[in-house]
Short mmCIF file of C-alpha atoms in Angstrom, two decimals:
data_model
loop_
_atom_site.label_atom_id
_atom_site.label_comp_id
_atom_site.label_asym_id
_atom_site.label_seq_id
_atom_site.Cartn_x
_atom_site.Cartn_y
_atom_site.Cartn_z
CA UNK A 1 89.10 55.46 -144.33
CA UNK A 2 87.85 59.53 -145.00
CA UNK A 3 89.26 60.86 -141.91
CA UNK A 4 86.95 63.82 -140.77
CA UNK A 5 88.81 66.92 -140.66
CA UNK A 6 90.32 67.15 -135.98
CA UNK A 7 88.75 70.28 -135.75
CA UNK A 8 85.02 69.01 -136.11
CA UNK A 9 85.44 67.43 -133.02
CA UNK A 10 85.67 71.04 -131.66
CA UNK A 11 82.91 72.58 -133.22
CA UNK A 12 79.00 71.81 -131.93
CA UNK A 13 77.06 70.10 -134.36
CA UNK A 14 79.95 69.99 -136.82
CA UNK A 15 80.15 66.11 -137.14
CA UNK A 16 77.12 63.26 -135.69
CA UNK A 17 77.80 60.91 -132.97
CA UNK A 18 77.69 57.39 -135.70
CA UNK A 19 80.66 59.81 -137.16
CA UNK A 20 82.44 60.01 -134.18
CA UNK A 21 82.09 56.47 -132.86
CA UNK A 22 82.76 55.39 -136.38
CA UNK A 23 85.94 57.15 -136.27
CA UNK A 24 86.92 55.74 -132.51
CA UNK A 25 86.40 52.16 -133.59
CA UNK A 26 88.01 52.58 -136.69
CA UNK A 27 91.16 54.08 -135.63
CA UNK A 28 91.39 54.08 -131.59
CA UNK A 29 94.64 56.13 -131.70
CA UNK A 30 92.46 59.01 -132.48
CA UNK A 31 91.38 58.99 -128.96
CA UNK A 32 94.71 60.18 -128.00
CA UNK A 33 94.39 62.89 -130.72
CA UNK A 34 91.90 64.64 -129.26
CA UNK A 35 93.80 64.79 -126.09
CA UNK A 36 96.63 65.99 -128.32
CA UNK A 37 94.48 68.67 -130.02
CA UNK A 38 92.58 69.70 -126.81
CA UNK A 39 96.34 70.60 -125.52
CA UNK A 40 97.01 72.64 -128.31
CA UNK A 41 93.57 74.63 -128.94
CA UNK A 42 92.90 74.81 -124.98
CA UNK A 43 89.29 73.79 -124.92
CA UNK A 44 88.13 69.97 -124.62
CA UNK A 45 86.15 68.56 -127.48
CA UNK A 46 81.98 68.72 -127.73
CA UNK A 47 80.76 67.26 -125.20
CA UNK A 48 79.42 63.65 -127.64
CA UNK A 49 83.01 62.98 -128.07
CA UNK A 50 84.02 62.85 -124.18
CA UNK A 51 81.28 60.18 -124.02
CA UNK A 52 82.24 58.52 -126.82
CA UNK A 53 85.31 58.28 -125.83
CA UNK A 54 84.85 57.12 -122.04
CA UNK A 55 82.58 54.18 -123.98
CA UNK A 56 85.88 53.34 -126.63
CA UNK A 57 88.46 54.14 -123.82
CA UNK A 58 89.62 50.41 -123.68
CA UNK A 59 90.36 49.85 -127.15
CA UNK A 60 92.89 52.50 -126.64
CA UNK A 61 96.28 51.65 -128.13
CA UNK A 62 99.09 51.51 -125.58
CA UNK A 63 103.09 50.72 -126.09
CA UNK A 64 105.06 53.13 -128.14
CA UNK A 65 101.99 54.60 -130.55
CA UNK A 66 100.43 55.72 -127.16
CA UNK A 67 103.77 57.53 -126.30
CA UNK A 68 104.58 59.55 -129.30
CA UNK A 69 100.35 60.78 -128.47
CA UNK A 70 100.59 61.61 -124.88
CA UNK A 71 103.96 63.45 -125.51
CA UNK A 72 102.84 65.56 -128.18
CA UNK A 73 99.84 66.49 -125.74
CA UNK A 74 102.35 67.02 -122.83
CA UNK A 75 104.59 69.30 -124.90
CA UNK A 76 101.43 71.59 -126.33
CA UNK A 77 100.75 75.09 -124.74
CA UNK A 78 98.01 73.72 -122.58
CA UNK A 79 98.39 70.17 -121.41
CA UNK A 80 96.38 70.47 -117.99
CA UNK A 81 93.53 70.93 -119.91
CA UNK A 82 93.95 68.12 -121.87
CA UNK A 83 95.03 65.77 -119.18
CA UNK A 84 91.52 66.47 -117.14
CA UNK A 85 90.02 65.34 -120.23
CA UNK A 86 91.68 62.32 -120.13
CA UNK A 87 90.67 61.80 -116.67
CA UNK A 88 86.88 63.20 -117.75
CA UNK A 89 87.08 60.57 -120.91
CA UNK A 90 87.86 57.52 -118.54
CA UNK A 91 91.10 57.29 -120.84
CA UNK A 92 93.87 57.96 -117.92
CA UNK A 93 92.72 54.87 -116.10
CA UNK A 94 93.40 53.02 -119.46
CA UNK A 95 96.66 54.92 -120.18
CA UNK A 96 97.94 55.32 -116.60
CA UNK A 97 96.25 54.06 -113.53
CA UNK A 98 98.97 54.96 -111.42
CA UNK A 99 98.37 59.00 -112.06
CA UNK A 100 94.68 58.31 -112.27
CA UNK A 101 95.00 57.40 -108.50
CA UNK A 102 96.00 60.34 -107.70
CA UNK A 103 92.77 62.38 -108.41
CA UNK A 104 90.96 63.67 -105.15
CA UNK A 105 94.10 62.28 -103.45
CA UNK A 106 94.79 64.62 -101.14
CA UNK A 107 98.59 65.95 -99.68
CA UNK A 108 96.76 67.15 -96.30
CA UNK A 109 93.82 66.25 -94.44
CA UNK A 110 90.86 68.68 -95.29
CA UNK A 111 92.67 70.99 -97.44
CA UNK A 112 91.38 70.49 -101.43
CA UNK A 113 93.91 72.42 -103.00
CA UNK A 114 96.08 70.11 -101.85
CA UNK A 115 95.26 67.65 -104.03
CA UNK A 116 97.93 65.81 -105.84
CA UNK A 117 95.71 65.37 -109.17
CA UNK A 118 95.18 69.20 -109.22
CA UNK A 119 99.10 70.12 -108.28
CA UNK A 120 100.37 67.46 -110.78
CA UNK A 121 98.80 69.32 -113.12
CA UNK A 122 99.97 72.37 -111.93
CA UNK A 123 103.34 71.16 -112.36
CA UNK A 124 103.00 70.35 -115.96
CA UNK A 125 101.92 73.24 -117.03
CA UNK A 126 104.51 75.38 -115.56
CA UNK A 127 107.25 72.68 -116.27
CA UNK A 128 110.17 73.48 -118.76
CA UNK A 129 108.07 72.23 -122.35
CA UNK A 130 110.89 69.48 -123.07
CA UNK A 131 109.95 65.87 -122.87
CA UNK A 132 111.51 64.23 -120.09
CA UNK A 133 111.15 67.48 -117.99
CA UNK A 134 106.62 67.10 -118.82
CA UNK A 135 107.14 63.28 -118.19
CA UNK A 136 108.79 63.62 -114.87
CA UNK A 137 106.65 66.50 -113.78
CA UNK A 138 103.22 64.04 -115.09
CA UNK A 139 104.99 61.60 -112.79
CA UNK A 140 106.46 62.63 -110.01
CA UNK A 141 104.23 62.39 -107.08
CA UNK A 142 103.33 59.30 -108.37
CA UNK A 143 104.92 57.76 -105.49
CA UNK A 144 102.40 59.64 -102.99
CA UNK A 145 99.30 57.22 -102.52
CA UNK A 146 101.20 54.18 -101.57
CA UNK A 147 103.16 55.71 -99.20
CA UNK A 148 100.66 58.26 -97.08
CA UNK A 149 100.16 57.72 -93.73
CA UNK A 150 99.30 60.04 -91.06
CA UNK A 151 100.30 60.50 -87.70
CA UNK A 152 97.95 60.55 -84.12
CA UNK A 153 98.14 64.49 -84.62
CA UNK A 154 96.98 64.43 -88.24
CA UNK A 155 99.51 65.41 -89.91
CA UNK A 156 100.27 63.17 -93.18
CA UNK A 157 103.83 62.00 -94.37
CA UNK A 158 104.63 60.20 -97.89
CA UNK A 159 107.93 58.68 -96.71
CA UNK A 160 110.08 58.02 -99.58
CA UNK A 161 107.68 58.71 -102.04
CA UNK A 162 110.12 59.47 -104.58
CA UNK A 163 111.70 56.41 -104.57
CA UNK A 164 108.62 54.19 -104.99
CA UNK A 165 107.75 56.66 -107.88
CA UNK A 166 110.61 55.87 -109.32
CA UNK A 167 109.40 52.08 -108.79
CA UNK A 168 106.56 52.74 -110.51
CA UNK A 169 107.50 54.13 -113.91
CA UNK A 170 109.58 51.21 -114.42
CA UNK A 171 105.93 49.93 -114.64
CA UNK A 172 104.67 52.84 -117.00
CA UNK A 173 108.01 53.15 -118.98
CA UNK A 174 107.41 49.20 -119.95
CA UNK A 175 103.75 50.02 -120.77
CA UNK A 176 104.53 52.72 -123.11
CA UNK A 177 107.42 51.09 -124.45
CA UNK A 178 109.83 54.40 -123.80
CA UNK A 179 113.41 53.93 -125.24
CA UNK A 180 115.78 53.06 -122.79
CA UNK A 181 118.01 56.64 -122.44
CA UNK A 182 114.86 58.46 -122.26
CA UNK A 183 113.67 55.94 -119.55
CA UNK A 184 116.61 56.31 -117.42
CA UNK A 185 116.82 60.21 -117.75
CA UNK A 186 112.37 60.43 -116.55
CA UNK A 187 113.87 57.88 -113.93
CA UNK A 188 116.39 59.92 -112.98
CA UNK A 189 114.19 62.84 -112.49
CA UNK A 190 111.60 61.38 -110.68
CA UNK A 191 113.46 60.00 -107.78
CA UNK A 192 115.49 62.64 -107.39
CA UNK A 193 113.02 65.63 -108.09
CA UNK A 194 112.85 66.81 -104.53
CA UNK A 195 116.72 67.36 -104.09
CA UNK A 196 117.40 70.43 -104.91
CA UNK A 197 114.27 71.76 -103.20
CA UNK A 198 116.44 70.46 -99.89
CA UNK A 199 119.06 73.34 -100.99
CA UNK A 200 120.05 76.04 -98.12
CA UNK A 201 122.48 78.61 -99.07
CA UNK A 202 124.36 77.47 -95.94
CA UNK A 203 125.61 74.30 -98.08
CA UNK A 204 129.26 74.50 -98.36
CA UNK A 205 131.27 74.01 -101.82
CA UNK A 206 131.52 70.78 -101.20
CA UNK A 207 128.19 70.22 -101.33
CA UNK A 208 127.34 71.76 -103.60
CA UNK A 209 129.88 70.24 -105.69
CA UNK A 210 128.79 66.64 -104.49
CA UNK A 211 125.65 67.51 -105.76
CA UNK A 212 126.65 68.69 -109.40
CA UNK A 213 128.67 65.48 -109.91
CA UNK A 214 125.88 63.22 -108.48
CA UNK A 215 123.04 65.06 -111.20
CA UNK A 216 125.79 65.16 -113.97
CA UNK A 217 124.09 65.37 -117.39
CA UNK A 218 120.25 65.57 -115.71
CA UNK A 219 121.14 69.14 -114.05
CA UNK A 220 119.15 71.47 -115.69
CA UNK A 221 116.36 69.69 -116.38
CA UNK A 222 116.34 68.87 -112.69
CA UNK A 223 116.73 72.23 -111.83
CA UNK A 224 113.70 73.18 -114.18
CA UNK A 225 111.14 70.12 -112.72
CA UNK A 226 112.35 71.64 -109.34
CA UNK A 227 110.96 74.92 -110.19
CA UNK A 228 108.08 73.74 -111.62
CA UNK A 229 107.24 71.74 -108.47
CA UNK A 230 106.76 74.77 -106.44
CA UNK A 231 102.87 75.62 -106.58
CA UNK A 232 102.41 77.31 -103.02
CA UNK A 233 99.84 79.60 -103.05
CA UNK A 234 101.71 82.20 -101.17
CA UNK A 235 103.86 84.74 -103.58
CA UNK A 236 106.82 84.91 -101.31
CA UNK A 237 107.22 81.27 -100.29
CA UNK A 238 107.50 80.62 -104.26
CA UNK A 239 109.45 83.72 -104.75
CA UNK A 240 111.80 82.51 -101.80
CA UNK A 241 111.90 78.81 -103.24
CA UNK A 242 112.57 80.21 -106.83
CA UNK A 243 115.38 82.47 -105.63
CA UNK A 244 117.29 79.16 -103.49
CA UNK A 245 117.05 77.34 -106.80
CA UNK A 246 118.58 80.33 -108.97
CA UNK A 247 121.12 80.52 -106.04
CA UNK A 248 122.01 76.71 -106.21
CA UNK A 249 122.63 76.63 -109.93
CA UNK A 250 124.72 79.99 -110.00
CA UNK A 251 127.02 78.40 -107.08
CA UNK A 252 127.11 75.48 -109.01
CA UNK A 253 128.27 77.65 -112.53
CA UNK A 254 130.76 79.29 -110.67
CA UNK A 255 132.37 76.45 -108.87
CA UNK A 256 132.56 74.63 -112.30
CA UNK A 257 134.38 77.44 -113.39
CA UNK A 258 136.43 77.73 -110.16
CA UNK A 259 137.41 74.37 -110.37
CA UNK A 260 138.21 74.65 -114.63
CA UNK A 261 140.73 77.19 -113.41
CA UNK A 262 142.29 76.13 -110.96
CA UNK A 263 141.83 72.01 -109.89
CA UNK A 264 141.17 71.11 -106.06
CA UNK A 265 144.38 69.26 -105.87
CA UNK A 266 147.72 71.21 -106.07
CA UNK A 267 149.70 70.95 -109.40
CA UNK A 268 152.86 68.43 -108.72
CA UNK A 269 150.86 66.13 -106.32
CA UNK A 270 151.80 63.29 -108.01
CA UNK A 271 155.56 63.98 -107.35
CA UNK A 272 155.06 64.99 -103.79
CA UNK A 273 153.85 61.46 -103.33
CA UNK A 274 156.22 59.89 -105.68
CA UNK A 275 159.34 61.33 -103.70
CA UNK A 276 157.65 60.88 -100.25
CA UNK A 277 156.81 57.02 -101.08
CA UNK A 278 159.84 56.16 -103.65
CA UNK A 279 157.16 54.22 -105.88
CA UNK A 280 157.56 54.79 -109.72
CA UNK A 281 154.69 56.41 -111.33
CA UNK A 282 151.94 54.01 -111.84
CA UNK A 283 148.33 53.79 -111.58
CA UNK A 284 148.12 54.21 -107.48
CA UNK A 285 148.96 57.71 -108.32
CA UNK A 286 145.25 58.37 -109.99
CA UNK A 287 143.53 56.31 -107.14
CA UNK A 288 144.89 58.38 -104.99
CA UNK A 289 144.07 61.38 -106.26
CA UNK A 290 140.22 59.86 -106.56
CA UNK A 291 139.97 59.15 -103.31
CA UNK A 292 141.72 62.59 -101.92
CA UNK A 293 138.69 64.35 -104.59
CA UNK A 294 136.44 61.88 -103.42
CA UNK A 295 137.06 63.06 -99.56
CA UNK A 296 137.08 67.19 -100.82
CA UNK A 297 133.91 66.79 -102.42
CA UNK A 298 132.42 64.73 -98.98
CA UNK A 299 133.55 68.06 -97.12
CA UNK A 300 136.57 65.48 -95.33
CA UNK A 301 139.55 67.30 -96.71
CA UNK A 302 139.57 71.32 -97.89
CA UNK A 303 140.29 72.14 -101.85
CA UNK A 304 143.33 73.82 -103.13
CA UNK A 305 145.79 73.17 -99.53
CA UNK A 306 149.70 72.23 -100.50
CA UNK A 307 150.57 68.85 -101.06
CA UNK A 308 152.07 68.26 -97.38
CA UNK A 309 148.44 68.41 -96.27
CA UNK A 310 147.07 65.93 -98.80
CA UNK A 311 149.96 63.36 -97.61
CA UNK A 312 149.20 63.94 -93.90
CA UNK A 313 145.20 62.70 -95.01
CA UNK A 314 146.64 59.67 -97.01
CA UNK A 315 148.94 58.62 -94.26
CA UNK A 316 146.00 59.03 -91.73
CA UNK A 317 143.81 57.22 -93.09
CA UNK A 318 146.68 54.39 -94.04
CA UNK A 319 145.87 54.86 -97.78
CA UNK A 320 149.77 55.37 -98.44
CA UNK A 321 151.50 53.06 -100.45
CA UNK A 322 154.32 51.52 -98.51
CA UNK A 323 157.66 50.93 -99.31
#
């Protein structure tokens, strides 16, 4: 069919309501347009096509055509806009019932701008515009209303709330039919988006090392979602949460480049413990050095110490190979 030109949908009186309906029924991913559009213009549609919409919002397509929609929107310059007219157009029930659950959810009792719908979207918009970085940051307190409880005193906790986020977009990544690596990386991000938020600059090397090798490839965008996710209202909390992150990832740069000078075990290790055990050379000799990397990146054993020291730790812990 005659596709009427996006922008109509914009502009008062620019296109009738048969038009518009006519245009839903006919081609239902253009629902997801609009949302699209309204992230990129900034301004929701006329006010006919929200109701249109909220009347068409079941025939809206899910699986992978749904995806490449909502990600375009996600990536534009002003998605929170566009996602509350999802909500507005009844389409995020349709799309995702598990973020639609989170509007007028609130983080604490009788405080509004709490409210995870409102800080979600928050998030978004401040969030790094690549896709897994705008999918983990739609998604991330997901996790939030089935786990809130509150104690005697009022106070509310969402115990492990990351984790059964994470639960949940295996739900959402099967609805929208998301390719596997990019499943696994939002995943990845979700459960683990409140970790380096955790970071004091009293974390030793080790740590901080531990925590490089356990975010591996996800780092920065990690890193980014984690600065997104701070929406306090007060400048220097932010400022102070903003600084701990740009501290975290500079220890982390330098320790890399520490460690590419100079590794944590001593050059020659391998001969210390080939004359101290008379074993040929042989695959025991890379265990070993796992597990003695293994223990300096758990904080056990110190980096960079001769080789007597490293033998002392093996023949504690009864890891030596005998003769």
């Amino acid at each position: 069919m005659d596709v009427s030109p996006a922008p109509d949908l914009f502009a008062p009186g620019a296109v009738s309501e048969a038009r518009i309906e006519e245009l839903f029924c006919a081609e239902p991913i253009w629902l997801l347009r609009v949302a699209r559009l309204t992230a990129e213009c900034g301004r929701p549609p006329v006010a006919p096509v929200t109701v249109l919409a909220r009347r068409a919002a079941q025939a809206t397509p899910l699986g992978a055509e749904a995806r490449v929609e909502l990600e375009a929107m996600l990536l534009g310059p002003h998605p929170d806009i566009a996602l509350q007219w999802l909500h507005d157009a009844g389409l995020l029930a349709r799309l995702l019932p598990e973020l639609e659950a989170t509007v007028d959810f609130t983080q604490e009792a009788e405080r509004k701008h709490k409210d995870v719908w409102m800080h979600t979207k928050q998030v978004v918009r401040q969030s790094a515009a690549r896709p897994a970085v705008r999918w983990a940051a739609l998604l991330h307190d997901v996790g939030k209303v089935p786990t809130r409880t509150f104690t005697p005193e009022g106070k509310v906790h969402f115990h492990r709330h990351a984790e059964v986020g994470a639960r949940m977009f295996d739900a959402v990544g099967r609805r929208l039919s998301f390719e596997r690596p990019m499943r696994q990386k939002i995943r990845f991000l979700v459960l683990h988006h409140l970790r380096a938020n955790q970071y004091a600059r009293g974390w030793t090397d080790s740590a901080v090392r531990r925590f490089d090798r356990e975010t591996g490839e996800h780092l920065v965008d990690l890193l980014d979602l984690s600065r997104a996710d701070i929406t306090s209202k007060r400048d220097e909390r932010r400022r102070e949460a903003w600084r701990n992150t740009d501290d975290l990832q500079a220890r982390i740069l330098a320790l890399r480049e520490e460690d590419a000078r100079q590794p944590p075990l001593p050059a020659g290790i391998g001969d210390a413990m080939m004359a101290r055990y008379a074993q040929p050379a042989g695959r025991w000799i890379g265990d070993l050095k796992r597990a003695m990397e293994a223990a300096i990146e758990a904080g056990e054993l110190e980096a960079r110490r001769d080789a007597e020291y490293y033998l002392a730790w093996l023949e504690a812990k009864s890891l030596a190979p005998r003769e």
